[in-house]
């Protein structure tokens, strides 16, 4: 067995180690979500924690780790007779990102349940993790339905397996730890709230500390056993401190003053619901026990707030995580039971403060564009795509808004999501088929119908059906999938009007926010000057998206063909990475194509690539002025999509517009 890296040998990461130890002292805290960049010892610290947990007393032979002093009355291996228990080390169970539902909660043998009337149950990872640690690396990449099952079990302390009216329940109390890199996508707010504590980790920028990290890691890799032996004394001391804190925990007193500070803090930061108050109370109590005290102090409440509130105060994914510590200190002082000497300071986030920011630039008034329009001068020189002549300052995005549902025509088989129709393992039942591989979702009526004609030939004599494996039928289900919405945005000089680009950016951000909630991907390709750029690779990370879009510059000529070819390349690469994910391309342009030889013909050939591959598309016509050339409509025809005018490009209409265009395409097909 591989010797784990010692917990006490981890350099720095004080908040991470404290959060893990508090959950070891009081599992009721609700687990830890560790957020941070790659290579910051997230997994190392979690795996090392199991060695610090006390040994567990279990009923001999019980697959569900029942406590001999208080066995689970509904244990599938029970009932258990009173007797001495056996001791084993606390387990740390890892849940792979690609795990199935049966692997997580366990599998029930439906064939034996129907034919023999017995509950033949194979335990899953939740049973293995009972009274130990369940570790989920890259929890943000886990399928939503698995995260829901996982967090429900963690909240209830039990796991339920239901298969066509046959159910099994067993205890599942564990310390839940998830790690994630925010650059790879965020968790939904509902899931964030279910983790008790959260910790942000980052690599140290201090050279001396980085040197020590490398020195210890190299020493461990050279001889893990000797390295662990050098830290055995520190490990034993921390282990004993965890045991002592657990014993002291029931004696810790949470006074009315501390409870009032907790409630006032949660109210001041406007967190939703009451879970934050409960988690803070449990965390503050565990902090006092860890410090060897029986009274909760204000310093415990403050530390509890720093661990329990940052991930709960985010009103939407564009908000940066973290707490205003000055505001926290003022709240704790105000409700400390002491009268303040002076009036409280004015709210720094009020009018004129940092929270509101400057008002959006109103831009020029009137119907048409103002300023230079480089691409309209036929005899002028092409403008560079970088800084220089013809470039306009980046326009601020309009406020994000709630979009209407957006879907791709047809039925796909992509990754589970909440967007378009798809054949999935979860959803409404639409039919039955013979199982391919292991049976996961039984279609009971179809199974009975397949077995019924053969009962006499099989010698049935009792009330039950005689079921054979060939009779079993898998339920065919229809649910929802996630899609890729790829925006191709004209950022040339004719698009540089601030109000226009502000609306475009606001629409893209809004669809990205909607994609975050529905588990989609969104990408952004921009073209201007003489080239096209992938401003936002296909992603679900809204933090990165907001930063990229906010700084998007405009100006220069209109290399439409380059933009379309770049988008085609993005889709080609994405098909290799995720071949089942279907795409929708939204081209935002006035249809002009300038610069280079035969720009219009080249743009037409590029557009026909999308039509040949039957990629769903829509062109938002941004042409303005009394004379309209209808170039966007021609582009839409080449793409095999539909064009709409700029008048419909309003922040509250673009998503519905895309949906309408898709409906038109579906009817035409």
XYZ file of C-alpha atoms in Angstrom:
669
model
C 0.000 0.000 0.000
C 1.338 3.469 -0.930
C 2.407 5.600 2.024
C 0.353 8.831 1.970
C 2.002 12.230 2.224
C 1.775 13.361 5.893
C -0.920 15.929 6.614
C 1.360 17.922 8.916
C 4.043 18.107 6.200
C 1.851 20.179 3.879
C 3.449 23.615 3.575
C 1.159 26.610 4.152
C -2.536 26.256 3.158
C -3.585 27.061 6.736
C -7.252 27.646 5.883
C -7.480 24.379 3.972
C -5.982 22.351 6.795
C -8.158 24.077 9.397
C -11.367 23.458 7.419
C -10.540 19.766 7.021
C -9.692 19.364 10.705
C -12.902 21.106 11.809
C -14.904 18.582 9.789
C -12.883 15.790 11.358
C -13.850 17.164 14.785
C -17.515 17.719 13.842
C -18.728 15.960 10.657
C -22.063 17.801 11.141
C -20.328 20.930 9.769
C -21.165 19.562 6.325
C -17.925 19.024 4.430
C -15.487 21.236 2.553
C -15.343 22.566 -0.999
C -11.751 23.380 -1.984
C -11.453 25.823 -4.889
C -8.171 26.724 -6.496
C -5.715 26.502 -9.321
C -4.032 23.239 -10.236
C -0.937 22.142 -8.325
C -1.847 23.615 -4.935
C -1.872 20.417 -2.814
C -5.679 20.161 -2.740
C -5.767 16.406 -3.324
C -2.638 15.782 -1.248
C -4.121 17.395 1.866
C -7.451 15.587 1.502
C -5.852 12.160 1.056
C -3.588 12.779 4.047
C -6.511 13.610 6.345
C -7.761 10.013 6.633
C -4.620 9.020 8.571
C -5.576 11.507 11.314
C -9.069 10.133 11.899
C -9.600 7.748 14.824
C -10.129 4.046 14.132
C -13.729 2.961 13.568
C -15.518 0.187 15.484
C -17.652 -1.915 13.096
C -19.869 -4.994 13.222
C -17.772 -7.908 11.882
C -18.855 -8.901 8.383
C -21.200 -5.916 7.864
C -20.675 -4.380 4.440
C -22.178 -1.091 5.648
C -19.823 -0.448 8.591
C -22.500 -0.476 11.287
C -21.460 0.696 14.750
C -21.723 -2.289 17.159
C -22.822 0.088 19.926
C -25.740 1.421 17.835
C -26.296 -0.699 14.688
C -28.526 0.637 11.932
C -31.936 -1.073 12.336
C -32.557 -0.869 8.566
C -29.117 -2.178 7.542
C -29.490 -4.560 4.559
C -27.026 -6.945 6.271
C -28.953 -6.774 9.578
C -30.396 -7.204 12.030
C -27.167 -7.382 14.002
C -26.894 -9.241 17.285
C -25.195 -7.448 20.209
C -21.544 -8.315 20.517
C -17.998 -7.005 20.435
C -16.965 -5.056 17.359
C -13.843 -5.038 15.264
C -11.724 -1.935 14.697
C -10.437 -0.738 11.329
C -8.891 2.519 10.060
C -11.243 5.198 8.763
C -11.651 4.928 5.010
C -11.190 7.554 2.342
C -13.283 6.716 -0.725
C -12.770 8.550 -4.018
C -15.655 9.130 -6.435
C -14.450 9.228 -10.058
C -15.908 11.908 -12.347
C -17.179 9.248 -14.755
C -18.871 7.086 -12.105
C -22.357 5.741 -12.783
C -25.357 6.119 -10.502
C -25.206 2.419 -9.581
C -21.529 2.768 -8.649
C -22.378 5.637 -6.314
C -25.530 4.409 -4.539
C -25.314 0.672 -5.188
C -27.096 -1.750 -7.502
C -30.209 -3.822 -6.896
C -30.535 -7.135 -8.773
C -33.938 -6.624 -10.397
C -33.975 -10.114 -11.921
C -33.711 -11.810 -8.517
C -36.120 -9.312 -6.972
C -38.810 -10.220 -9.533
C -38.135 -13.942 -9.799
C -37.228 -14.810 -6.188
C -38.609 -11.896 -4.184
C -35.267 -11.182 -2.496
C -33.399 -7.894 -2.180
C -29.981 -8.765 -3.601
C -28.120 -5.465 -3.090
C -24.537 -4.672 -4.058
C -23.306 -1.689 -1.987
C -21.904 1.409 -3.723
C -19.391 4.057 -2.790
C -21.782 5.744 -0.346
C -21.814 2.560 1.748
C -18.018 2.267 1.557
C -17.626 5.873 2.757
C -19.965 5.504 5.765
C -18.180 6.833 8.878
C -15.211 7.905 6.756
C -14.329 10.422 4.023
C -15.887 10.678 0.568
C -13.596 12.629 -1.738
C -14.778 14.020 -5.097
C -12.013 15.491 -7.220
C -13.215 17.935 -9.907
C -16.685 17.981 -8.368
C -17.717 20.741 -10.799
C -17.339 18.254 -13.683
C -19.560 15.628 -12.062
C -22.987 15.097 -13.656
C -25.731 17.061 -11.929
C -27.850 14.048 -10.987
C -24.855 12.409 -9.261
C -24.102 15.594 -7.316
C -27.765 15.777 -6.270
C -27.698 12.169 -5.012
C -24.405 12.749 -3.250
C -25.496 15.896 -1.432
C -28.906 14.447 -0.523
C -27.188 11.493 1.131
C -24.765 13.802 2.937
C -27.650 15.934 4.245
C -29.881 13.024 5.345
C -27.159 10.659 6.532
C -28.748 7.838 4.531
C -28.895 6.501 0.990
C -32.063 5.247 -0.708
C -32.045 2.967 -3.758
C -35.370 2.640 -5.588
C -35.962 0.250 -8.475
C -39.546 -0.281 -9.673
C -41.077 -0.317 -6.202
C -38.240 -2.293 -4.590
C -36.241 -0.120 -2.198
C -33.174 -0.439 0.008
C -32.029 2.049 2.641
C -28.757 2.174 4.536
C -26.883 4.711 6.662
C -24.407 6.960 4.829
C -22.758 9.495 7.120
C -19.421 10.728 5.852
C -17.133 13.727 5.657
C -17.692 15.136 2.161
C -14.755 16.889 0.497
C -14.850 18.248 -3.051
C -12.075 19.945 -4.987
C -12.409 22.001 -8.167
C -10.599 24.391 -10.468
C -12.955 27.353 -11.158
C -11.390 27.818 -14.606
C -13.074 24.575 -15.698
C -16.577 25.745 -14.761
C -18.632 26.627 -11.700
C -21.065 24.697 -9.553
C -24.693 25.793 -9.464
C -25.577 28.013 -6.463
C -27.894 25.305 -5.079
C -24.971 22.873 -4.978
C -22.507 25.401 -3.588
C -24.836 26.010 -0.661
C -24.849 22.321 0.266
C -21.142 22.320 1.131
C -20.610 23.435 4.712
C -17.321 25.285 4.242
C -15.318 26.561 1.303
C -11.645 27.401 0.986
C -9.807 29.275 -1.764
C -6.260 28.003 -2.269
C -3.426 29.398 -4.365
C 0.283 28.727 -4.697
C 2.503 30.874 -2.513
C 4.450 33.686 -4.170
C 7.109 33.603 -1.433
C 10.327 32.025 -2.807
C 11.316 30.517 0.549
C 7.968 28.767 0.948
C 8.051 27.469 -2.618
C 11.556 26.109 -2.020
C 10.316 24.244 1.060
C 7.406 22.752 -0.913
C 9.793 21.392 -3.547
C 12.282 20.140 -0.937
C 9.620 18.159 0.958
C 8.035 16.756 -2.178
C 11.363 15.518 -3.540
C 12.211 13.948 -0.186
C 8.848 12.173 -0.112
C 9.210 10.890 -3.685
C 12.708 9.523 -2.945
C 11.632 7.532 0.141
C 7.964 7.839 1.205
C 8.317 5.586 4.250
C 11.310 7.443 5.706
C 9.702 10.810 5.026
C 6.490 9.749 6.768
C 8.484 8.433 9.737
C 10.085 11.862 10.203
C 6.619 13.374 10.632
C 5.138 10.569 12.723
C 5.376 12.576 15.959
C 3.509 15.582 14.538
C 0.895 13.284 12.989
C 0.302 11.535 16.329
C -0.067 14.875 18.124
C -2.682 16.150 15.664
C -4.519 12.818 15.788
C -4.713 13.013 19.554
C -5.898 16.612 19.373
C -8.730 15.582 17.018
C -9.806 12.876 19.483
C -9.696 15.331 22.400
C -11.713 17.934 20.474
C -14.361 15.338 19.601
C -14.717 14.434 23.262
C -14.921 18.106 24.288
C -17.410 19.087 21.566
C -20.625 18.127 23.465
C -19.558 20.368 26.346
C -19.028 23.514 24.229
C -21.555 26.242 25.008
C -22.887 28.457 22.212
C -24.162 31.485 24.101
C -26.912 33.859 23.048
C -24.358 36.578 22.308
C -22.422 34.424 19.834
C -25.651 33.164 18.295
C -26.823 36.741 17.804
C -23.535 37.627 16.101
C -23.967 34.661 13.766
C -27.502 35.666 12.816
C -26.521 39.323 12.337
C -23.567 38.368 10.126
C -25.674 36.147 7.865
C -28.304 38.874 7.587
C -25.703 41.558 6.840
C -24.286 39.561 3.927
C -27.783 38.710 2.635
C -27.264 34.962 2.323
C -30.298 32.946 1.254
C -32.078 30.604 3.650
C -31.002 29.473 7.106
C -28.367 26.880 6.246
C -25.568 29.437 6.600
C -26.605 30.262 10.185
C -26.643 26.594 11.150
C -23.288 25.861 9.502
C -21.688 28.903 11.145
C -22.984 27.799 14.558
C -21.579 24.287 14.124
C -18.280 25.620 12.778
C -17.842 28.095 15.635
C -18.539 25.310 18.131
C -15.962 23.052 16.444
C -13.413 25.901 16.493
C -13.869 26.319 20.228
C -13.438 22.564 20.790
C -10.342 22.539 18.573
C -8.887 25.341 20.701
C -9.691 23.397 23.893
C -12.375 25.806 25.096
C -15.955 25.242 26.213
C -17.193 28.738 25.267
C -17.584 30.160 21.758
C -15.835 33.514 21.385
C -16.188 36.316 18.837
C -12.966 35.162 17.160
C -14.618 31.759 16.539
C -17.624 33.436 14.952
C -15.368 35.542 12.725
C -13.358 32.537 11.527
C -16.559 30.573 10.975
C -17.914 33.376 8.779
C -14.753 33.422 6.655
C -15.142 29.691 5.994
C -18.924 29.339 5.714
C -20.120 32.466 3.883
C -17.954 33.298 0.819
C -19.587 30.733 -1.477
C -23.086 31.607 -0.223
C -22.999 35.367 -0.757
C -22.477 35.155 -4.531
C -25.655 36.549 -6.057
C -24.687 35.368 -9.545
C -21.624 33.738 -11.143
C -20.141 37.110 -12.139
C -19.646 38.083 -8.492
C -16.171 37.416 -7.162
C -16.032 35.071 -4.159
C -14.937 36.335 -0.766
C -16.117 38.550 2.066
C -15.619 42.202 2.926
C -13.691 41.705 6.157
C -14.143 45.326 7.247
C -17.907 44.905 6.990
C -17.641 41.626 8.909
C -15.692 43.288 11.718
C -18.178 46.161 11.958
C -21.086 43.715 12.188
C -19.419 41.645 14.906
C -18.555 44.770 16.883
C -22.076 46.168 16.564
C -23.583 42.971 17.960
C -20.896 42.264 20.535
C -23.105 43.520 23.338
C -21.093 46.722 23.679
C -22.467 50.173 22.796
C -20.600 51.717 19.861
C -18.809 54.973 20.627
C -19.694 56.611 17.360
C -22.177 56.274 14.576
C -21.286 53.519 12.168
C -19.309 54.444 9.099
C -21.310 54.969 5.932
C -21.662 51.968 3.696
C -18.707 51.964 1.284
C -20.851 50.176 -1.270
C -23.486 52.913 -1.269
C -23.817 55.739 -3.777
C -20.443 56.589 -5.239
C -18.772 53.545 -3.646
C -16.987 50.682 -5.290
C -20.015 48.429 -5.603
C -21.976 50.440 -8.111
C -19.175 51.519 -10.431
C -19.381 54.354 -12.923
C -22.494 54.754 -15.003
C -22.337 53.124 -18.440
C -21.120 55.387 -21.205
C -24.201 56.758 -22.905
C -22.418 57.005 -26.233
C -23.510 59.217 -29.101
C -27.171 60.032 -29.530
C -28.986 59.692 -32.810
C -29.844 57.079 -35.365
C -26.548 56.329 -37.147
C -22.926 55.586 -36.317
C -20.550 58.439 -35.541
C -16.810 58.649 -35.746
C -14.515 56.897 -38.218
C -15.827 53.957 -40.212
C -12.646 52.629 -41.772
C -14.140 49.847 -43.848
C -16.490 52.152 -45.747
C -13.739 54.038 -47.573
C -13.139 51.942 -50.679
C -9.844 53.593 -51.424
C -8.476 53.599 -47.875
C -5.778 51.342 -46.485
C -6.823 48.387 -44.281
C -6.630 49.130 -40.593
C -4.618 46.854 -38.273
C -6.511 44.606 -35.883
C -4.468 45.731 -32.891
C -4.242 49.127 -31.234
C -3.919 52.055 -33.548
C -5.921 54.019 -36.051
C -9.592 53.077 -36.261
C -9.765 51.243 -32.920
C -12.476 52.264 -30.470
C -12.335 51.852 -26.686
C -14.052 48.725 -25.365
C -17.740 49.272 -24.629
C -19.167 48.113 -21.322
C -21.600 45.216 -21.449
C -25.230 45.840 -20.659
C -26.608 44.295 -17.487
C -27.188 40.524 -17.746
C -30.806 39.440 -17.968
C -32.860 36.284 -17.720
C -33.138 34.615 -21.114
C -35.841 32.464 -22.587
C -35.189 28.754 -23.131
C -32.935 28.091 -26.110
C -32.878 24.712 -27.852
C -31.424 22.965 -30.892
C -33.812 21.102 -33.231
C -34.060 17.328 -33.172
C -33.068 14.803 -30.512
C -29.431 14.519 -29.524
C -27.333 12.213 -27.378
C -24.946 14.717 -25.848
C -23.806 15.309 -22.295
C -26.556 15.547 -19.716
C -27.816 19.087 -19.284
C -30.961 21.191 -19.179
C -31.264 22.518 -22.707
C -32.313 20.474 -25.789
C -34.150 17.183 -26.166
C -31.905 14.121 -25.967
C -31.837 10.398 -25.299
C -30.522 10.089 -21.754
C -30.419 7.764 -18.763
C -32.677 10.156 -16.853
C -35.951 11.721 -17.883
C -39.396 10.599 -18.947
C -39.864 7.063 -20.252
C -40.709 6.934 -23.967
C -40.461 3.210 -24.693
C -38.559 0.004 -24.020
C -35.720 -1.966 -25.609
C -33.522 -4.948 -24.885
C -30.662 -3.949 -22.587
C -27.222 -3.446 -24.083
C -24.904 -4.464 -21.269
C -25.988 -4.136 -17.634
C -29.641 -3.310 -16.952
C -29.901 0.133 -15.354
C -33.538 1.263 -15.765
C -36.115 -1.529 -15.857
C -39.294 -1.103 -17.916
C -41.543 -3.248 -15.719
C -44.598 -3.438 -17.990
C -42.538 -4.428 -21.026
C -40.665 -7.037 -18.963
C -43.890 -8.623 -17.708
C -45.341 -8.541 -21.224
C -42.259 -10.337 -22.591
C -42.356 -13.024 -19.870
C -46.115 -13.669 -19.735
C -46.509 -15.897 -22.865
C -43.883 -18.363 -21.611
C -45.151 -19.089 -18.096
C -46.787 -22.451 -18.894
C -43.760 -23.663 -20.864
C -41.508 -22.708 -17.957
C -43.591 -24.755 -15.532
C -44.953 -21.911 -13.434
C -46.852 -23.272 -10.445
C -46.858 -20.467 -7.858
C -48.185 -16.914 -7.843
C -44.919 -15.305 -9.027
C -43.725 -14.933 -12.609
C -40.852 -17.029 -13.898
C -38.449 -14.402 -15.226
C -35.487 -15.103 -17.490
C -32.777 -12.644 -18.434
C -34.072 -12.499 -22.022
C -37.350 -11.092 -20.670
C -35.784 -7.997 -19.141
C -36.409 -4.706 -20.937
C -34.500 -1.471 -20.545
C -36.534 1.741 -20.305
C -35.812 4.186 -23.131
C -35.825 7.687 -21.675
C -35.830 11.205 -23.037
C -34.314 14.084 -21.112
C -32.212 17.150 -21.821
C -28.677 17.704 -23.056
C -26.209 20.558 -22.937
C -25.264 22.381 -26.151
C -22.573 24.693 -27.503
C -23.746 28.210 -28.399
C -21.007 29.830 -30.492
C -21.266 33.585 -31.089
C -19.414 35.031 -34.102
C -19.315 38.784 -33.491
C -18.326 41.502 -35.960
C -16.082 43.912 -33.994
C -15.137 46.118 -36.948
C -15.484 49.877 -37.211
C -19.102 49.801 -38.351
C -19.982 47.904 -35.166
C -18.115 50.281 -32.871
C -21.123 52.299 -31.730
C -21.091 51.944 -27.960
C -24.769 51.278 -27.484
C -24.751 48.567 -30.126
C -21.734 46.695 -28.749
C -23.020 47.121 -25.212
C -26.238 45.317 -26.186
C -24.330 42.577 -27.997
C -22.049 41.987 -25.024
C -24.986 41.995 -22.633
C -26.775 39.393 -24.720
C -23.724 37.128 -24.859
C -23.159 37.423 -21.115
C -26.813 36.672 -20.459
C -26.725 33.537 -22.576
C -23.516 32.521 -20.840
C -25.215 32.917 -17.468
C -28.125 30.855 -18.771
C -25.647 28.267 -20.064
C -24.062 28.077 -16.615
C -27.445 27.268 -15.126
C -28.333 24.777 -17.855
C -24.889 23.130 -18.114
C -24.130 24.371 -21.642
C -20.976 25.613 -23.239
C -20.673 29.061 -24.837
C -17.923 30.335 -27.122
C -17.115 33.681 -28.744
C -15.257 34.388 -31.994
C -14.612 38.011 -32.996
C -13.338 39.402 -36.291
C -11.990 42.849 -37.192
C -9.072 44.445 -39.024
C -7.482 41.597 -40.967
C -8.028 38.556 -38.754
C -10.365 36.677 -36.436
C -9.713 35.681 -32.833
C -11.198 33.171 -30.439
C -12.039 35.647 -27.684
C -13.723 32.963 -25.588
C -13.013 29.265 -26.195
C -15.994 26.964 -25.548
C -16.440 27.051 -21.794
C -18.840 27.105 -18.872
C -16.560 29.285 -16.746
C -18.510 32.515 -16.462
C -15.789 34.326 -14.528
C -13.340 34.013 -17.429
C -16.074 34.846 -19.927
C -17.057 38.099 -18.213
C -13.461 39.339 -18.183
C -12.885 38.510 -21.863
C -16.089 40.131 -23.070
C -15.695 43.281 -20.989
C -12.365 44.115 -22.639
C -13.396 43.266 -26.230
C -12.103 46.094 -28.497
C -13.621 47.242 -31.816
C -12.437 48.978 -34.992
C -10.909 48.250 -38.398
C -12.146 46.483 -41.517
C -14.522 43.502 -41.694
C -12.851 40.139 -42.451
C -16.114 38.199 -42.436
C -14.653 35.109 -44.100
C -11.910 34.904 -41.473
C -14.514 35.012 -38.717
C -16.595 32.228 -40.248
C -13.558 30.037 -40.925
C -12.324 30.540 -37.376
C -15.755 29.531 -36.041
C -15.758 26.467 -38.299
C -12.358 25.479 -36.915
C -13.586 25.926 -33.328
C -16.538 23.622 -34.046
C -14.265 21.062 -35.732
C -11.963 20.873 -32.715
C -14.898 20.777 -30.321
C -16.440 17.834 -32.222
C -13.222 15.886 -31.657
C -13.322 16.653 -27.945
C -17.055 16.147 -27.504
C -18.589 14.573 -30.634
C -22.092 14.250 -29.176
C -22.509 17.934 -28.271
C -24.542 19.825 -30.866
C -23.898 23.455 -31.725
C -25.796 26.639 -32.607
C -23.914 29.435 -34.381
C -25.122 33.042 -33.885
C -23.458 35.521 -36.278
C -23.785 39.174 -35.204
C -22.874 41.415 -38.166
C -24.141 43.891 -40.759
C -23.080 41.461 -43.485
C -20.226 43.573 -44.873
C -17.089 41.795 -46.055
C -14.068 44.014 -46.801
C -10.338 43.588 -47.053
C -8.345 41.094 -49.069
C -9.064 39.651 -52.530
C -12.698 38.783 -53.305
C -13.901 39.148 -49.688
C -17.600 38.636 -50.497
C -17.069 35.454 -52.513
C -14.728 34.052 -49.888
C -17.276 34.763 -47.142
C -19.952 32.958 -49.157
C -17.784 29.856 -49.555
C -17.036 29.862 -45.814
C -20.744 30.163 -44.989
C -21.628 27.194 -47.198
C -19.405 24.982 -45.034
C -21.918 25.405 -42.194
C -24.867 24.715 -44.485
C -23.255 21.531 -45.779
C -22.814 20.239 -42.217
C -26.365 21.307 -41.240
C -25.202 23.450 -38.320
C -28.105 25.434 -36.823
C -27.435 29.144 -37.355
C -28.959 32.626 -37.159
C -27.650 35.984 -38.402
C -28.444 39.106 -36.385
C -28.511 41.948 -38.942
C -26.786 45.023 -37.456
C -27.023 47.182 -40.588
C -28.349 50.693 -39.861
C -29.221 53.825 -41.810
C -31.880 54.745 -44.389
C -30.303 52.576 -47.117
C -30.039 48.878 -46.379
C -28.111 46.540 -48.649
C -29.545 43.306 -47.246
C -26.099 41.700 -46.968
C -26.933 39.925 -43.698
C -29.906 38.228 -45.359
C -27.663 36.952 -48.140
C -25.226 35.625 -45.555
C -28.032 33.836 -43.713
C -29.114 32.165 -46.954
C -25.559 30.932 -47.534
C -25.441 29.575 -43.952
C -28.788 27.844 -44.339
C -30.144 29.877 -41.440
C -32.349 32.936 -40.930
C -31.604 36.668 -40.633
C -33.238 39.116 -38.217
C -32.817 42.881 -38.015
C -30.964 44.880 -35.412
C -34.284 46.221 -34.153
C -34.886 42.811 -32.584
C -31.458 42.735 -30.979
C -32.638 43.943 -27.608
C -31.210 42.676 -24.367
C -34.531 41.068 -23.470
C -35.227 39.573 -26.888
C -32.147 37.939 -28.358
C -32.549 34.527 -26.688
C -36.198 34.327 -27.680
C -35.193 35.416 -31.164
C -32.783 32.496 -31.488
C -35.483 30.121 -30.268
C -37.964 31.470 -32.834
C -35.458 31.037 -35.648
C -34.789 27.460 -34.552
C -38.514 26.760 -34.540
C -38.732 28.079 -38.103
C -35.856 25.818 -39.141
C -37.533 22.823 -37.488
C -40.800 23.421 -39.349
C -38.960 23.846 -42.640
C -37.137 20.544 -42.072
